[in-house]
Amino acid sequence: DVVMTQSPLSLPVTLGQPASISCRSSQSLVHSDGDTYLNWFQQRPGQSPRRLVYKVSKRASGVPDRFSGSGSGTDFTLEISRVEAEDVGIYYCMQGTHWPRTFGQGTKVEIK
Amino acid sequence: EVQLLESGGGLVQPGGSLRLSCAASGFTFSNYTMTWVRQAPGKGLEWVSTVVRSGDSTYHADSVKGRFTISRDNSRQTLFLQMNSLRVEDTAMYYCVRGIFAPDYWGQGTLVTVSP
């Protein structure tokens, strides 16, 4: 199975400051069709997960442009340019390239 | 508006069975691969099962293989998860999710509790 490793697991941030979450996979996530299926999800307290970014860097509909994804191969990053109070929650990366699909452990973002 | 509404969760004893349903609306259900993802209390996300658009092919995590069966009824726009031989470690919120390469919509979840 592809292991997805996120860091840090806890991320205290100051409002208005940037934040960055790393996600590394144990194998390349480049699919045979040429796409890289690395996705990011946000789960606010008490809510279902919500897709933020798909295929490494494509922002999902309705997601603020302060969220951005980057990376390639096995090394990926989610960045929040200026953290807002509503960004509190747990962020998960997920690979959609290999079976079984696997998620990172989650990174808890909280306000300092 | 895309909506996924799960039902069928509840309290069951170890060894028991449950059948989860997910009623889909706001999109053409038969055009999408569908997936179940679960989350144990206070834990992370775990992919459980996926069924392709036609229902002809299914995929299951090793942790549920042989016990869980995913299926769909495209005429009723409904996804199912038949769960047999339930174990305490199957206790989780079960989410119905659209897609499998880059899942986009998630339901609110239905809680399954397996306890003596």
Short mmCIF file of N, CA and C in Angstrom, two decimals, chain B residues 2-86:
data_model
loop_
_atom_site.label_atom_id
_atom_site.label_comp_id
_atom_site.label_asym_id
_atom_site.label_seq_id
_atom_site.Cartn_x
_atom_site.Cartn_y
_atom_site.Cartn_z
N VAL B 2 -25.75 18.98 -5.74
CA VAL B 2 -25.40 17.59 -5.44
C VAL B 2 -25.68 17.30 -3.98
N GLN B 3 -26.41 16.22 -3.73
CA GLN B 3 -26.67 15.79 -2.35
C GLN B 3 -26.46 14.29 -2.24
N LEU B 4 -25.84 13.90 -1.14
CA LEU B 4 -25.63 12.48 -0.81
C LEU B 4 -26.14 12.29 0.61
N LEU B 5 -27.17 11.45 0.75
CA LEU B 5 -27.81 11.29 2.06
C LEU B 5 -27.71 9.83 2.50
N GLU B 6 -26.86 9.61 3.50
CA GLU B 6 -26.66 8.26 4.01
C GLU B 6 -27.70 7.90 5.06
N SER B 7 -27.98 6.62 5.17
CA SER B 7 -28.88 6.11 6.20
C SER B 7 -28.52 4.66 6.49
N GLY B 8 -29.10 4.13 7.57
CA GLY B 8 -28.93 2.71 7.87
C GLY B 8 -27.97 2.41 9.01
N GLY B 9 -27.28 3.42 9.51
CA GLY B 9 -26.36 3.19 10.62
C GLY B 9 -27.11 2.89 11.91
N GLY B 10 -26.36 2.50 12.92
CA GLY B 10 -26.98 2.20 14.21
C GLY B 10 -26.06 1.37 15.08
N LEU B 11 -26.64 0.87 16.18
CA LEU B 11 -25.91 0.05 17.12
C LEU B 11 -26.16 -1.42 16.81
N VAL B 12 -25.08 -2.19 16.71
CA VAL B 12 -25.19 -3.61 16.40
C VAL B 12 -24.16 -4.38 17.21
N GLN B 13 -24.47 -5.61 17.53
CA GLN B 13 -23.54 -6.44 18.28
C GLN B 13 -22.47 -7.03 17.36
N PRO B 14 -21.31 -7.35 17.91
CA PRO B 14 -20.29 -8.03 17.09
C PRO B 14 -20.86 -9.28 16.44
N GLY B 15 -20.51 -9.46 15.17
CA GLY B 15 -21.03 -10.59 14.40
C GLY B 15 -22.31 -10.27 13.66
N GLY B 16 -22.89 -9.12 13.94
CA GLY B 16 -24.14 -8.73 13.30
C GLY B 16 -23.95 -8.12 11.93
N SER B 17 -25.08 -7.68 11.34
CA SER B 17 -25.08 -7.12 9.99
C SER B 17 -25.83 -5.79 9.96
N LEU B 18 -25.45 -4.97 9.01
CA LEU B 18 -26.16 -3.72 8.72
C LEU B 18 -26.06 -3.47 7.23
N ARG B 19 -27.05 -2.75 6.71
CA ARG B 19 -27.00 -2.34 5.31
C ARG B 19 -27.13 -0.84 5.26
N LEU B 20 -26.09 -0.19 4.78
CA LEU B 20 -26.10 1.26 4.62
C LEU B 20 -26.61 1.62 3.23
N SER B 21 -27.31 2.75 3.15
CA SER B 21 -27.78 3.28 1.88
C SER B 21 -27.32 4.71 1.73
N CYS B 22 -27.19 5.13 0.50
CA CYS B 22 -26.84 6.52 0.19
C CYS B 22 -27.71 6.96 -0.99
N ALA B 23 -28.62 7.87 -0.72
CA ALA B 23 -29.50 8.39 -1.77
C ALA B 23 -28.85 9.61 -2.41
N ALA B 24 -28.63 9.53 -3.71
CA ALA B 24 -27.96 10.60 -4.43
C ALA B 24 -28.96 11.43 -5.22
N SER B 25 -28.72 12.73 -5.29
CA SER B 25 -29.56 13.61 -6.08
C SER B 25 -28.74 14.78 -6.58
N GLY B 26 -29.26 15.45 -7.60
CA GLY B 26 -28.59 16.63 -8.14
C GLY B 26 -27.57 16.34 -9.21
N PHE B 27 -27.42 15.09 -9.58
CA PHE B 27 -26.49 14.72 -10.65
C PHE B 27 -26.90 13.36 -11.22
N THR B 28 -26.34 13.02 -12.36
CA THR B 28 -26.66 11.74 -13.00
C THR B 28 -25.80 10.66 -12.35
N PHE B 29 -26.40 9.94 -11.44
CA PHE B 29 -25.71 8.97 -10.59
C PHE B 29 -24.93 7.94 -11.42
N SER B 30 -25.53 7.47 -12.49
CA SER B 30 -24.91 6.40 -13.28
C SER B 30 -23.64 6.84 -13.99
N ASN B 31 -23.34 8.12 -13.98
CA ASN B 31 -22.13 8.63 -14.63
C ASN B 31 -20.91 8.63 -13.72
N TYR B 32 -21.08 8.24 -12.45
CA TYR B 32 -20.00 8.38 -11.49
C TYR B 32 -19.68 7.09 -10.75
N THR B 33 -18.38 6.82 -10.59
CA THR B 33 -17.92 5.83 -9.64
C THR B 33 -18.25 6.35 -8.25
N MET B 34 -18.64 5.44 -7.35
CA MET B 34 -19.03 5.83 -6.00
C MET B 34 -18.23 5.04 -4.96
N THR B 35 -18.06 5.65 -3.82
CA THR B 35 -17.12 5.15 -2.82
C THR B 35 -17.69 5.29 -1.42
N TRP B 36 -17.30 4.40 -0.51
CA TRP B 36 -17.54 4.55 0.92
C TRP B 36 -16.19 4.80 1.60
N VAL B 37 -16.16 5.80 2.47
CA VAL B 37 -14.99 6.11 3.29
C VAL B 37 -15.47 6.15 4.74
N ARG B 38 -14.67 5.64 5.66
CA ARG B 38 -15.08 5.66 7.06
C ARG B 38 -14.07 6.37 7.94
N GLN B 39 -14.55 6.77 9.11
CA GLN B 39 -13.71 7.49 10.06
C GLN B 39 -14.08 7.03 11.47
N ALA B 40 -13.18 6.28 12.09
CA ALA B 40 -13.40 5.86 13.47
C ALA B 40 -13.38 7.08 14.37
N PRO B 41 -14.04 7.02 15.51
CA PRO B 41 -14.11 8.17 16.42
C PRO B 41 -12.73 8.73 16.76
N GLY B 42 -12.51 10.00 16.47
CA GLY B 42 -11.25 10.66 16.78
C GLY B 42 -10.08 10.26 15.91
N LYS B 43 -10.35 9.50 14.85
CA LYS B 43 -9.28 9.01 13.99
C LYS B 43 -9.36 9.61 12.59
N GLY B 44 -8.46 9.16 11.72
CA GLY B 44 -8.40 9.67 10.36
C GLY B 44 -9.34 8.95 9.41
N LEU B 45 -9.18 9.25 8.13
CA LEU B 45 -10.05 8.73 7.09
C LEU B 45 -9.49 7.43 6.52
N GLU B 46 -10.39 6.50 6.22
CA GLU B 46 -10.00 5.20 5.66
C GLU B 46 -10.93 4.85 4.50
N TRP B 47 -10.35 4.64 3.33
CA TRP B 47 -11.13 4.17 2.19
C TRP B 47 -11.64 2.76 2.47
N VAL B 48 -12.92 2.51 2.14
CA VAL B 48 -13.53 1.21 2.43
C VAL B 48 -13.82 0.43 1.14
N SER B 49 -14.64 1.03 0.26
CA SER B 49 -15.09 0.29 -0.92
C SER B 49 -15.44 1.26 -2.04
N THR B 50 -15.32 0.76 -3.27
CA THR B 50 -15.66 1.54 -4.47
C THR B 50 -16.38 0.66 -5.47
N VAL B 51 -17.36 1.24 -6.16
CA VAL B 51 -18.05 0.52 -7.23
C VAL B 51 -18.05 1.41 -8.47
N VAL B 52 -17.75 0.81 -9.62
CA VAL B 52 -17.70 1.57 -10.86
C VAL B 52 -19.11 1.93 -11.32
N ARG B 53 -19.20 2.74 -12.37
CA ARG B 53 -20.48 3.29 -12.81
C ARG B 53 -21.53 2.22 -13.10
N SER B 54 -21.14 1.17 -13.76
CA SER B 54 -22.09 0.13 -14.15
C SER B 54 -22.44 -0.81 -13.01
N GLY B 55 -21.60 -0.83 -11.99
CA GLY B 55 -21.78 -1.79 -10.89
C GLY B 55 -21.06 -3.10 -11.13
N ASP B 56 -20.45 -3.25 -12.30
CA ASP B 56 -19.83 -4.53 -12.66
C ASP B 56 -18.54 -4.83 -11.90
N SER B 57 -17.86 -3.78 -11.49
CA SER B 57 -16.59 -4.00 -10.78
C SER B 57 -16.62 -3.30 -9.43
N THR B 58 -16.10 -3.99 -8.43
CA THR B 58 -16.04 -3.42 -7.08
C THR B 58 -14.65 -3.62 -6.49
N TYR B 59 -14.31 -2.77 -5.54
CA TYR B 59 -13.02 -2.83 -4.86
C TYR B 59 -13.27 -2.66 -3.38
N HIS B 60 -12.56 -3.43 -2.57
CA HIS B 60 -12.73 -3.36 -1.12
C HIS B 60 -11.38 -3.33 -0.43
N ALA B 61 -11.30 -2.59 0.66
CA ALA B 61 -10.09 -2.61 1.48
C ALA B 61 -9.90 -4.00 2.07
N ASP B 62 -8.66 -4.37 2.31
CA ASP B 62 -8.38 -5.69 2.88
C ASP B 62 -9.08 -5.87 4.22
N SER B 63 -9.23 -4.78 4.96
CA SER B 63 -9.82 -4.85 6.30
C SER B 63 -11.30 -5.26 6.28
N VAL B 64 -11.95 -5.12 5.12
CA VAL B 64 -13.37 -5.46 5.04
C VAL B 64 -13.67 -6.52 3.98
N LYS B 65 -12.65 -6.94 3.24
CA LYS B 65 -12.85 -7.89 2.15
C LYS B 65 -13.44 -9.19 2.69
N GLY B 66 -14.47 -9.69 2.01
CA GLY B 66 -15.13 -10.91 2.43
C GLY B 66 -16.24 -10.68 3.43
N ARG B 67 -16.32 -9.47 3.99
CA ARG B 67 -17.37 -9.16 4.97
C ARG B 67 -18.32 -8.08 4.46
N PHE B 68 -17.78 -7.11 3.72
CA PHE B 68 -18.58 -5.99 3.19
C PHE B 68 -18.75 -6.17 1.69
N THR B 69 -19.92 -5.72 1.20
CA THR B 69 -20.19 -5.73 -0.23
C THR B 69 -20.80 -4.40 -0.64
N ILE B 70 -20.16 -3.73 -1.59
CA ILE B 70 -20.70 -2.49 -2.12
C ILE B 70 -21.50 -2.80 -3.37
N SER B 71 -22.61 -2.08 -3.55
CA SER B 71 -23.43 -2.25 -4.75
C SER B 71 -24.17 -0.96 -5.02
N ARG B 72 -24.86 -0.92 -6.14
CA ARG B 72 -25.60 0.29 -6.49
C ARG B 72 -26.83 -0.07 -7.31
N ASP B 73 -27.81 0.82 -7.26
CA ASP B 73 -29.01 0.72 -8.09
C ASP B 73 -29.12 2.03 -8.83
N ASN B 74 -28.68 2.04 -10.07
CA ASN B 74 -28.68 3.29 -10.83
C ASN B 74 -30.09 3.81 -11.10
N SER B 75 -31.05 2.91 -11.21
CA SER B 75 -32.43 3.35 -11.48
C SER B 75 -33.00 4.11 -10.28
N ARG B 76 -32.50 3.80 -9.09
CA ARG B 76 -32.96 4.48 -7.87
C ARG B 76 -31.94 5.49 -7.35
N GLN B 77 -30.84 5.66 -8.09
CA GLN B 77 -29.80 6.61 -7.69
C GLN B 77 -29.35 6.35 -6.25
N THR B 78 -29.11 5.10 -5.95
CA THR B 78 -28.78 4.73 -4.58
C THR B 78 -27.56 3.82 -4.53
N LEU B 79 -26.70 4.10 -3.56
CA LEU B 79 -25.51 3.31 -3.28
C LEU B 79 -25.74 2.53 -1.99
N PHE B 80 -25.19 1.31 -1.94
CA PHE B 80 -25.38 0.48 -0.76
C PHE B 80 -24.04 -0.04 -0.24
N LEU B 81 -24.05 -0.39 1.06
CA LEU B 81 -22.93 -1.12 1.64
C LEU B 81 -23.51 -2.16 2.58
N GLN B 82 -23.43 -3.41 2.18
CA GLN B 82 -23.86 -4.51 3.03
C GLN B 82 -22.69 -4.92 3.91
N MET B 83 -22.90 -4.82 5.21
CA MET B 83 -21.82 -5.11 6.17
C MET B 83 -22.20 -6.31 7.01
N ASN B 84 -21.45 -7.38 6.87
CA ASN B 84 -21.69 -8.60 7.64
C ASN B 84 -20.52 -8.87 8.58
N SER B 85 -20.74 -9.77 9.51
CA SER B 85 -19.68 -10.17 10.47
C SER B 85 -18.99 -8.95 11.06
N LEU B 86 -19.79 -8.02 11.52
CA LEU B 86 -19.23 -6.76 12.02
C LEU B 86 -18.38 -6.96 13.26
#
